[in-house]
Short mmCIF file of C-alpha atoms in Angstrom, two decimals:
data_model
loop_
_atom_site.label_atom_id
_atom_site.label_comp_id
_atom_site.label_asym_id
_atom_site.label_seq_id
_atom_site.Cartn_x
_atom_site.Cartn_y
_atom_site.Cartn_z
CA MET A 536 169.52 46.32 117.56
CA TYR A 537 168.85 50.15 118.09
CA GLN A 538 165.72 51.30 119.71
CA PRO A 539 164.79 54.79 119.88
CA LEU A 540 163.78 55.74 123.45
CA ALA A 541 160.49 57.00 122.49
CA ASP A 542 159.67 54.20 120.98
CA ARG A 543 161.03 51.72 124.27
CA LEU A 544 158.50 53.40 126.38
CA ARG A 545 155.65 54.44 124.13
CA PRO A 546 152.84 53.79 126.20
CA LYS A 547 150.40 50.53 126.18
CA THR A 548 147.30 51.48 127.84
CA LEU A 549 144.91 54.41 127.78
CA ASP A 550 146.13 55.53 130.94
CA ASP A 551 149.52 55.76 130.02
CA VAL A 552 149.19 58.39 127.29
CA VAL A 553 149.95 62.02 128.66
CA GLY A 554 147.76 64.18 127.27
CA GLN A 555 144.30 64.52 124.53
CA THR A 556 142.01 64.13 127.84
CA HIS A 557 139.38 65.91 125.83
CA LEU A 558 139.48 62.39 123.81
CA LEU A 559 140.90 59.94 126.55
CA GLY A 560 140.04 61.81 129.92
CA GLU A 561 137.53 59.18 131.84
CA ASN A 562 134.50 60.69 129.78
CA GLY A 563 136.22 61.43 126.50
CA LEU A 564 134.49 60.28 123.25
CA LEU A 565 136.98 58.29 121.80
CA ARG A 566 138.12 56.57 124.95
CA ARG A 567 134.41 55.68 125.52
CA VAL A 568 134.55 54.59 121.49
CA ILE A 569 137.50 52.39 122.01
CA GLU A 570 136.20 50.44 125.61
CA SER A 571 133.14 49.04 123.86
CA GLY A 572 135.40 47.55 121.48
CA SER A 573 133.62 48.15 118.21
CA ILE A 574 135.62 50.75 115.98
CA PRO A 575 134.74 52.79 113.75
CA ASN A 576 136.63 53.93 110.93
CA MET A 577 138.64 56.93 111.75
CA ILE A 578 140.71 59.69 111.20
CA PHE A 579 143.05 61.32 113.16
CA TYR A 580 144.14 65.07 113.25
CA GLY A 581 146.84 66.58 114.89
CA PRO A 582 150.38 68.01 114.61
CA SER A 583 153.45 65.35 115.04
CA GLY A 584 153.96 63.61 117.94
CA VAL A 585 151.00 64.10 120.01
CA GLY A 586 149.95 59.74 119.86
CA LYS A 587 148.04 59.68 116.68
CA THR A 588 150.37 56.11 116.60
CA THR A 589 150.18 55.08 119.90
CA VAL A 590 146.58 55.08 120.40
CA ALA A 591 146.04 53.31 117.46
CA SER A 592 148.71 50.91 118.63
CA ILE A 593 146.67 50.85 121.76
CA ILE A 594 143.47 49.71 120.26
CA ALA A 595 144.76 46.94 117.93
CA ALA A 596 145.97 45.36 120.94
CA ARG A 597 142.88 45.56 123.01
CA THR A 598 140.20 44.73 120.20
CA GLU A 599 142.85 41.48 119.08
CA ARG A 600 143.64 43.05 115.86
CA LYS A 601 146.36 42.75 113.32
CA LEU A 602 147.75 46.25 113.37
CA TYR A 603 148.81 47.05 109.75
CA HIS A 604 150.66 50.42 109.86
CA LEU A 605 151.42 52.00 106.25
CA ASN A 606 152.93 55.33 105.10
CA ALA A 607 150.97 57.79 102.28
CA THR A 608 154.09 58.85 101.03
CA THR A 609 155.31 54.94 100.44
CA SER A 610 152.11 52.99 99.98
CA GLY A 611 149.42 52.49 97.74
CA ILE A 612 146.50 50.80 96.88
CA ALA A 613 148.83 47.65 96.17
CA ASP A 614 149.64 47.59 100.04
CA ILE A 615 145.79 47.87 101.16
CA LYS A 616 145.01 44.85 98.54
CA ALA A 617 147.61 42.82 100.25
CA VAL A 618 146.37 43.47 103.70
CA ILE A 619 142.99 42.32 102.13
CA ASP A 620 144.57 38.99 100.99
CA GLU A 621 145.69 38.25 104.51
CA LEU A 622 142.27 38.65 106.23
CA ASP A 623 140.12 35.81 107.18
CA THR A 624 144.04 33.61 107.30
CA PHE A 625 146.21 33.05 110.64
CA LEU A 626 147.37 36.03 109.66
CA ALA A 627 144.61 38.08 110.51
CA PRO A 628 142.12 36.06 112.67
CA ASN A 629 140.44 38.73 113.97
CA GLY A 630 140.46 41.21 110.82
CA ALA A 631 142.85 44.45 110.56
CA LEU A 632 143.48 47.38 111.72
CA VAL A 633 145.08 49.33 108.98
CA TYR A 634 146.93 52.70 110.22
CA LEU A 635 147.24 55.01 106.91
CA ASP A 636 149.30 57.47 108.39
CA GLU A 637 149.80 61.04 106.39
CA ILE A 638 146.60 60.19 104.46
CA GLN A 639 147.15 64.02 102.50
CA TYR A 640 149.52 62.42 100.37
CA PHE A 641 146.83 59.69 98.37
CA ASN A 642 145.32 61.30 95.75
CA LYS A 643 141.81 61.61 95.00
CA LYS A 644 141.57 58.27 93.18
CA GLN A 645 143.33 56.53 95.84
CA GLN A 646 141.35 57.71 98.54
CA GLN A 647 138.24 57.17 96.83
CA SER A 648 139.87 52.99 96.48
CA LEU A 649 140.06 53.08 99.72
CA LEU A 650 136.13 52.28 99.79
CA GLU A 651 135.44 49.07 98.59
CA PHE A 652 137.73 47.93 101.23
CA ILE A 653 136.32 50.17 104.57
CA GLU A 654 132.85 49.36 103.20
CA THR A 655 132.73 45.47 103.71
CA GLY A 656 133.61 45.71 107.90
CA LYS A 657 136.62 43.68 107.30
CA MET A 658 138.93 46.33 107.83
CA THR A 659 138.70 49.02 109.89
CA LEU A 660 140.59 52.29 109.17
CA ILE A 661 143.05 54.63 111.01
CA ALA A 662 143.94 57.70 108.70
CA SER A 663 145.82 59.83 110.05
CA THR A 664 147.19 63.28 108.82
CA THR A 665 149.11 66.49 109.90
CA GLU A 666 146.97 68.24 107.60
CA ASN A 667 143.03 69.71 107.78
CA PRO A 668 141.10 66.54 107.07
CA TYR A 669 138.15 68.70 105.84
CA PHE A 670 140.87 70.48 103.27
CA TYR A 671 142.88 67.25 102.30
CA ILE A 672 140.61 64.41 102.98
CA TYR A 673 137.50 64.07 100.30
CA ASN A 674 134.01 63.94 101.31
CA ALA A 675 133.40 60.43 100.45
CA ILE A 676 136.47 59.27 102.92
CA LEU A 677 135.31 61.78 105.59
CA SER A 678 131.32 60.99 105.19
CA ARG A 679 132.20 57.51 106.21
CA CYS A 680 135.15 57.79 109.30
CA THR A 681 134.70 60.06 112.62
CA VAL A 682 137.55 62.30 112.79
CA PHE A 683 138.92 63.60 116.19
CA GLU A 684 141.29 66.26 116.77
CA PHE A 685 144.41 65.57 118.52
CA LYS A 686 146.18 68.92 119.90
CA PRO A 687 149.79 69.76 121.07
CA VAL A 688 150.26 68.30 124.60
CA GLU A 689 150.60 70.36 127.37
CA PRO A 690 153.65 70.80 128.99
CA ARG A 691 152.90 69.80 132.42
CA ASP A 692 151.84 66.90 130.89
CA VAL A 693 155.15 66.26 128.55
CA GLU A 694 157.11 66.88 131.72
CA ARG A 695 155.42 63.74 133.23
CA ALA A 696 156.65 61.84 130.00
CA VAL A 697 160.17 63.37 130.51
CA HIS A 698 160.73 62.48 133.88
CA ARG A 699 160.01 58.89 133.05
CA ALA A 700 162.39 59.46 130.30
CA ILE A 701 165.18 60.64 132.37
CA ALA A 702 164.43 57.30 134.55
CA ALA A 703 164.20 54.62 131.61
CA ALA A 704 167.74 56.61 130.24
CA ARG A 705 169.77 56.42 133.47
CA GLU A 706 169.00 52.45 133.74
CA GLY A 707 172.92 51.00 133.77
CA ARG A 708 174.07 54.32 133.69
CA ASP A 709 173.16 56.84 136.53
CA PHE A 710 174.07 60.45 135.83
CA PRO A 711 172.86 63.87 137.68
CA VAL A 712 170.37 65.80 136.06
CA GLU A 713 170.06 69.79 137.17
CA ASP A 714 166.90 71.22 138.21
CA GLY A 715 164.66 73.00 135.14
CA VAL A 716 166.00 70.05 132.60
CA ALA A 717 162.54 68.44 132.66
CA ALA A 718 160.86 71.43 132.80
CA HIS A 719 162.80 73.34 130.24
CA ILE A 720 162.32 70.45 127.75
CA ALA A 721 158.50 70.63 128.34
CA GLN A 722 158.44 73.61 127.58
CA ALA A 723 161.15 73.60 124.38
CA CYS A 724 159.44 70.64 121.87
CA GLY A 725 156.00 72.56 121.73
CA GLY A 726 153.69 70.24 122.65
CA ASP A 727 155.64 67.22 120.80
CA VAL A 728 156.36 64.16 123.38
CA ARG A 729 158.39 62.10 120.72
CA LYS A 730 160.58 65.47 120.09
CA ALA A 731 161.10 65.61 124.22
CA LEU A 732 161.83 61.96 124.53
CA GLY A 733 164.38 62.18 121.84
CA ALA A 734 166.04 65.29 123.25
CA VAL A 735 166.14 63.35 126.80
CA GLU A 736 167.98 60.95 124.92
CA LEU A 737 170.41 63.05 122.94
CA LEU A 738 171.00 65.21 126.24
CA ALA A 739 171.53 61.22 128.24
CA LEU A 740 173.70 59.86 125.29
CA GLY A 741 176.22 63.21 125.70
CA ALA A 742 175.98 63.55 129.48
CA GLY A 743 179.26 64.29 130.92
CA ALA A 744 180.64 64.63 134.38
CA ASP A 745 178.36 66.82 134.97
CA GLY A 746 175.42 64.85 133.58
CA VAL A 747 172.94 67.03 132.15
CA THR A 748 172.53 70.74 132.32
CA LEU A 749 170.82 72.96 131.62
CA ALA A 750 172.59 74.45 129.09
CA ASP A 751 172.79 71.44 127.50
CA ALA A 752 168.87 71.27 127.03
CA LYS A 753 168.90 74.28 126.45
CA GLN A 754 171.41 74.18 123.54
CA ALA A 755 169.69 70.56 122.87
CA ALA A 756 166.41 71.99 122.33
CA GLN A 757 166.66 75.20 121.07
CA ARG A 758 164.01 76.87 118.22
CA SER A 759 161.81 73.18 118.32
CA ASN A 760 158.87 74.44 119.91
CA MET A 761 158.33 76.29 116.55
CA ARG A 762 155.47 74.80 114.54
CA TYR A 763 155.71 76.17 111.51
CA ASP A 764 154.88 74.99 107.58
CA ARG A 765 154.31 77.51 104.40
CA ASP A 766 151.89 75.33 103.12
CA GLY A 767 150.17 73.76 106.17
CA ASP A 768 147.76 74.81 108.69
CA SER A 769 150.04 76.51 111.14
CA HIS A 770 151.03 79.48 108.31
CA TYR A 771 147.29 80.14 107.66
CA ASP A 772 146.64 79.41 111.59
CA ILE A 773 149.48 82.24 112.83
CA LEU A 774 148.39 84.29 109.62
CA SER A 775 144.75 83.84 110.68
CA ALA A 776 145.49 84.81 114.37
CA LEU A 777 147.93 88.04 113.61
CA GLN A 778 144.94 89.70 111.74
CA LYS A 779 142.31 88.96 114.48
CA SER A 780 144.54 90.07 117.47
CA ILE A 781 145.57 93.83 114.90
CA ARG A 782 141.23 93.29 114.37
CA GLY A 783 140.40 93.11 117.89
CA SER A 784 142.66 96.20 119.22
CA ASP A 785 145.32 93.63 121.26
CA PRO A 786 148.74 95.11 120.36
CA ASP A 787 150.39 92.05 122.50
CA ALA A 788 148.68 89.49 120.81
CA ALA A 789 149.15 90.93 116.99
CA LEU A 790 153.25 91.37 118.71
CA HIS A 791 153.59 87.39 119.24
CA TYR A 792 152.08 86.34 116.30
CA LEU A 793 154.47 88.54 114.21
CA ALA A 794 157.36 87.65 116.14
CA ARG A 795 156.10 84.26 115.64
CA LEU A 796 155.79 84.72 111.71
CA LEU A 797 159.54 86.15 111.55
CA GLU A 798 161.21 83.71 113.84
CA ALA A 799 160.38 80.93 111.02
CA GLY A 800 161.51 83.12 108.54
CA ASP A 801 158.91 83.84 106.69
CA MET A 802 158.53 88.02 106.11
CA ILE A 803 156.68 88.30 103.14
CA SER A 804 153.51 86.23 104.32
CA ALA A 805 153.78 88.94 107.58
CA ALA A 806 154.08 92.02 105.13
CA ARG A 807 151.55 90.86 102.92
CA ARG A 808 148.97 90.24 105.35
CA LEU A 809 149.90 93.34 106.93
CA LEU A 810 148.48 95.48 103.81
CA VAL A 811 145.65 94.01 103.87
CA ILE A 812 145.00 94.43 107.49
CA ALA A 813 145.02 98.39 106.64
CA ALA A 814 142.58 98.18 104.06
CA GLU A 815 140.52 95.69 105.41
CA ASP A 816 140.44 96.39 109.28
CA VAL A 817 141.42 99.72 109.73
CA GLY A 818 140.20 101.21 106.75
CA LEU A 819 138.16 104.62 106.14
CA ALA A 820 139.07 105.05 109.86
CA TYR A 821 142.36 106.33 109.67
CA PRO A 822 142.96 106.41 105.70
CA GLN A 823 146.75 107.73 106.65
CA CYS A 824 147.39 104.63 107.53
CA MET A 825 148.30 102.28 104.47
CA PRO A 826 150.87 104.16 103.13
CA ILE A 827 152.64 104.04 106.57
CA VAL A 828 152.04 100.49 106.75
CA LYS A 829 153.04 100.60 103.10
CA ALA A 830 156.23 102.46 104.04
CA CYS A 831 156.65 100.07 106.94
CA VAL A 832 156.94 96.51 105.06
CA ASP A 833 159.15 98.48 102.35
CA SER A 834 161.44 99.85 104.92
CA ALA A 835 161.59 95.86 106.55
CA PHE A 836 162.47 94.50 102.52
CA GLN A 837 165.13 97.02 102.71
CA LEU A 838 166.54 96.20 105.82
CA GLY A 839 165.95 92.06 106.17
CA LEU A 840 166.20 89.62 109.20
CA PRO A 841 166.24 90.70 111.57
CA GLU A 842 166.33 94.67 111.74
CA ALA A 843 163.40 94.14 109.57
CA ARG A 844 161.26 93.76 113.01
CA ILE A 845 161.31 97.10 113.74
CA PRO A 846 159.12 98.16 111.25
CA LEU A 847 156.93 95.67 111.05
CA ALA A 848 155.93 96.38 115.00
CA GLU A 849 155.73 99.64 114.16
CA ALA A 850 152.97 98.79 111.03
CA VAL A 851 151.53 95.71 114.11
CA LEU A 852 151.18 98.66 116.86
CA LEU A 853 149.59 101.25 114.76
CA MET A 854 147.47 99.26 112.96
CA ALA A 855 146.68 97.28 116.80
CA THR A 856 145.96 100.74 118.45
CA ALA A 857 144.11 102.30 115.83
CA PRO A 858 140.46 103.26 114.73
CA LYS A 859 139.01 100.43 112.99
CA SER A 860 136.56 100.34 109.96
CA ASN A 861 135.49 97.19 107.61
CA SER A 862 133.00 99.86 105.56
CA ALA A 863 135.33 99.56 102.51
CA ALA A 864 135.77 95.43 102.87
CA ALA A 865 132.05 95.32 103.63
CA ALA A 866 131.24 97.82 100.61
CA VAL A 867 132.86 96.26 97.79
CA GLU A 868 132.16 92.58 98.80
CA LYS A 869 128.13 93.49 98.34
CA ALA A 870 129.01 95.12 94.85
CA PHE A 871 130.40 92.25 93.82
CA ALA A 872 127.88 90.29 94.82
CA ASP A 873 125.42 91.77 92.53
CA VAL A 874 128.02 91.82 90.01
CA GLN A 875 128.38 88.02 90.41
CA ALA A 876 124.91 87.05 91.24
CA GLY A 877 124.12 88.87 86.89
CA LYS A 878 123.15 92.24 88.48
CA THR A 879 124.93 94.75 85.87
CA GLY A 880 122.42 96.63 83.68
CA ASP A 881 123.53 98.86 80.81
CA ILE A 882 125.73 101.46 82.06
CA PRO A 883 123.99 104.75 81.67
CA ALA A 884 124.31 106.36 78.22
CA HIS A 885 125.67 110.01 79.78
CA ILE A 886 128.45 108.46 81.56
CA LYS A 887 129.12 106.33 78.74
CA ASP A 888 133.09 106.91 76.65
CA ALA A 889 132.45 110.24 74.28
CA HIS A 890 135.60 111.11 73.14
CA TYR A 891 135.15 109.47 69.97
CA GLY A 892 133.92 110.31 66.78
CA GLY A 893 130.33 109.44 65.85
CA ALA A 894 129.34 109.40 70.00
CA ALA A 895 127.02 112.56 70.02
CA LYS A 896 124.79 109.91 67.02
CA MET A 897 124.94 107.41 69.14
CA GLY A 898 123.53 109.29 72.42
CA ARG A 899 126.79 109.03 74.23
CA GLY A 900 127.34 111.36 77.10
CA LEU A 901 124.91 113.83 75.90
CA THR A 902 123.20 114.48 79.40
CA TYR A 903 126.41 114.33 81.40
CA ARG A 904 127.35 117.15 83.73
CA PHE A 905 130.45 118.49 84.35
CA PRO A 906 130.38 118.16 88.37
CA HIS A 907 133.63 120.36 88.86
CA ASP A 908 131.46 123.12 86.76
CA TYR A 909 128.92 123.22 89.88
CA PRO A 910 129.10 124.45 93.65
CA ASN A 911 131.19 122.63 96.18
CA HIS A 912 131.91 119.81 92.92
CA TRP A 913 128.66 117.83 92.67
CA VAL A 914 125.63 117.92 90.86
CA LYS A 915 122.89 115.76 91.65
CA GLN A 916 122.78 112.61 88.32
CA SER A 917 122.46 108.83 88.41
CA TYR A 918 125.71 107.34 87.51
CA LEU A 919 124.83 103.15 88.58
CA PRO A 920 122.82 100.94 85.78
CA GLU A 921 118.94 101.70 85.65
CA GLU A 922 118.58 98.55 87.32
CA LEU A 923 120.49 99.06 90.57
CA ALA A 924 120.12 102.76 90.86
CA ASP A 925 118.51 101.62 93.98
CA ALA A 926 121.59 100.00 95.06
CA ARG A 927 123.38 100.87 98.47
CA TYR A 928 126.55 99.34 98.92
CA TYR A 929 128.68 101.49 101.00
CA GLU A 930 127.34 102.20 104.68
CA TYR A 931 129.78 104.96 106.42
CA GLY A 932 131.35 104.15 109.28
CA PRO A 933 130.90 105.19 113.15
CA ASN A 934 134.50 106.40 114.09
CA LYS A 935 135.36 110.27 113.72
CA THR A 936 136.45 110.36 109.78
CA GLU A 937 133.94 108.50 108.26
CA GLN A 938 131.40 110.71 110.11
CA ALA A 939 132.83 113.78 109.34
CA ALA A 940 132.53 113.12 105.71
CA ARG A 941 128.91 111.73 105.98
CA ALA A 942 128.48 114.83 107.33
CA TYR A 943 130.11 117.30 104.95
CA TRP A 944 128.38 115.38 102.08
CA ASP A 945 124.46 115.21 103.86
CA LYS A 946 125.11 119.62 103.65
CA VAL A 947 126.00 119.48 100.20
CA LYS A 948 123.41 117.09 99.09
CA GLY A 949 120.68 119.03 101.40
CA GLN A 950 120.10 115.62 103.37
#
């Protein structure tokens, strides 16, 4: 029966696991927990192919518990109950360790149903998810489990596994491997060890007279290092990194994250976020930035990819190198906070609508003074509700543009 190379080479001990040294290193917390022999309920969070299932298997072997591997996309509570029925029998004499993959696909009721099984202590739950557990797993489960985050494996660690896989693939059929193949696969797999081993197996099966060449490796691993899910963590992480890089005035980092979005074909998200950044982070320090970014976005959609990358890159570089101000964003947040807290009050009568018969009888607009009738188009009068007369939402930023506006109005208002 065919068995994938990645399964044949699955580590049997913690020392054989590549990567995750922050968890499984000599003083890693997860390693110490495993070596204690008392395994709590846990959640393994991280991308695919980084060792979550492998570590669960090692835990089951070390604690001499039967491992039940369920997947939330195809399993339900009935499957959990079937596991419970086997407890205290010859099938699971030392208890059960249930590895529930993709727990985020269990709905709230299903997740809550797990509680009655994990609280007895007979069954230990290790749930895994590629999505942020604090977004997708309900508090009742989170409060009873410890979350361990598995990270993409560094290329230098993946390369160790690749060399081991090449050696295994050569058993019974030796073939040459061109220099640089292992390093390229390790770099191109994006931290996914299983993907790297899959590439090795594919290359071994297709090895020709020249063996495995670097050109073959590049073809087998092309674009495989892209981790992107438009509804998942990677989507929002890249958008967050793009905005924070522009906010931090790092044009190189900003271009990198733009490239990752566009390589994944997600021009819409990139364009929307660039428009947000123009208002939120560049803001009033460079007010002309918004129409320029809007023009770049419009041009990008007219051109389409791949040419769209050029005007979008122009927008990224313009904002990354522009002066910054979040005064507008901060001001509107303060205004919203008052409104949401119920601090509104009645609109002053002199600025209420007075364009209808009977408005004067109701006292609307009687004392309103038209600013354009006064020097500098300004006259002192109140505009906020009386309850908020002293509210101050906007504070001029320290940049040249806002300070010029402040100096102008201080002079006009005689401050």
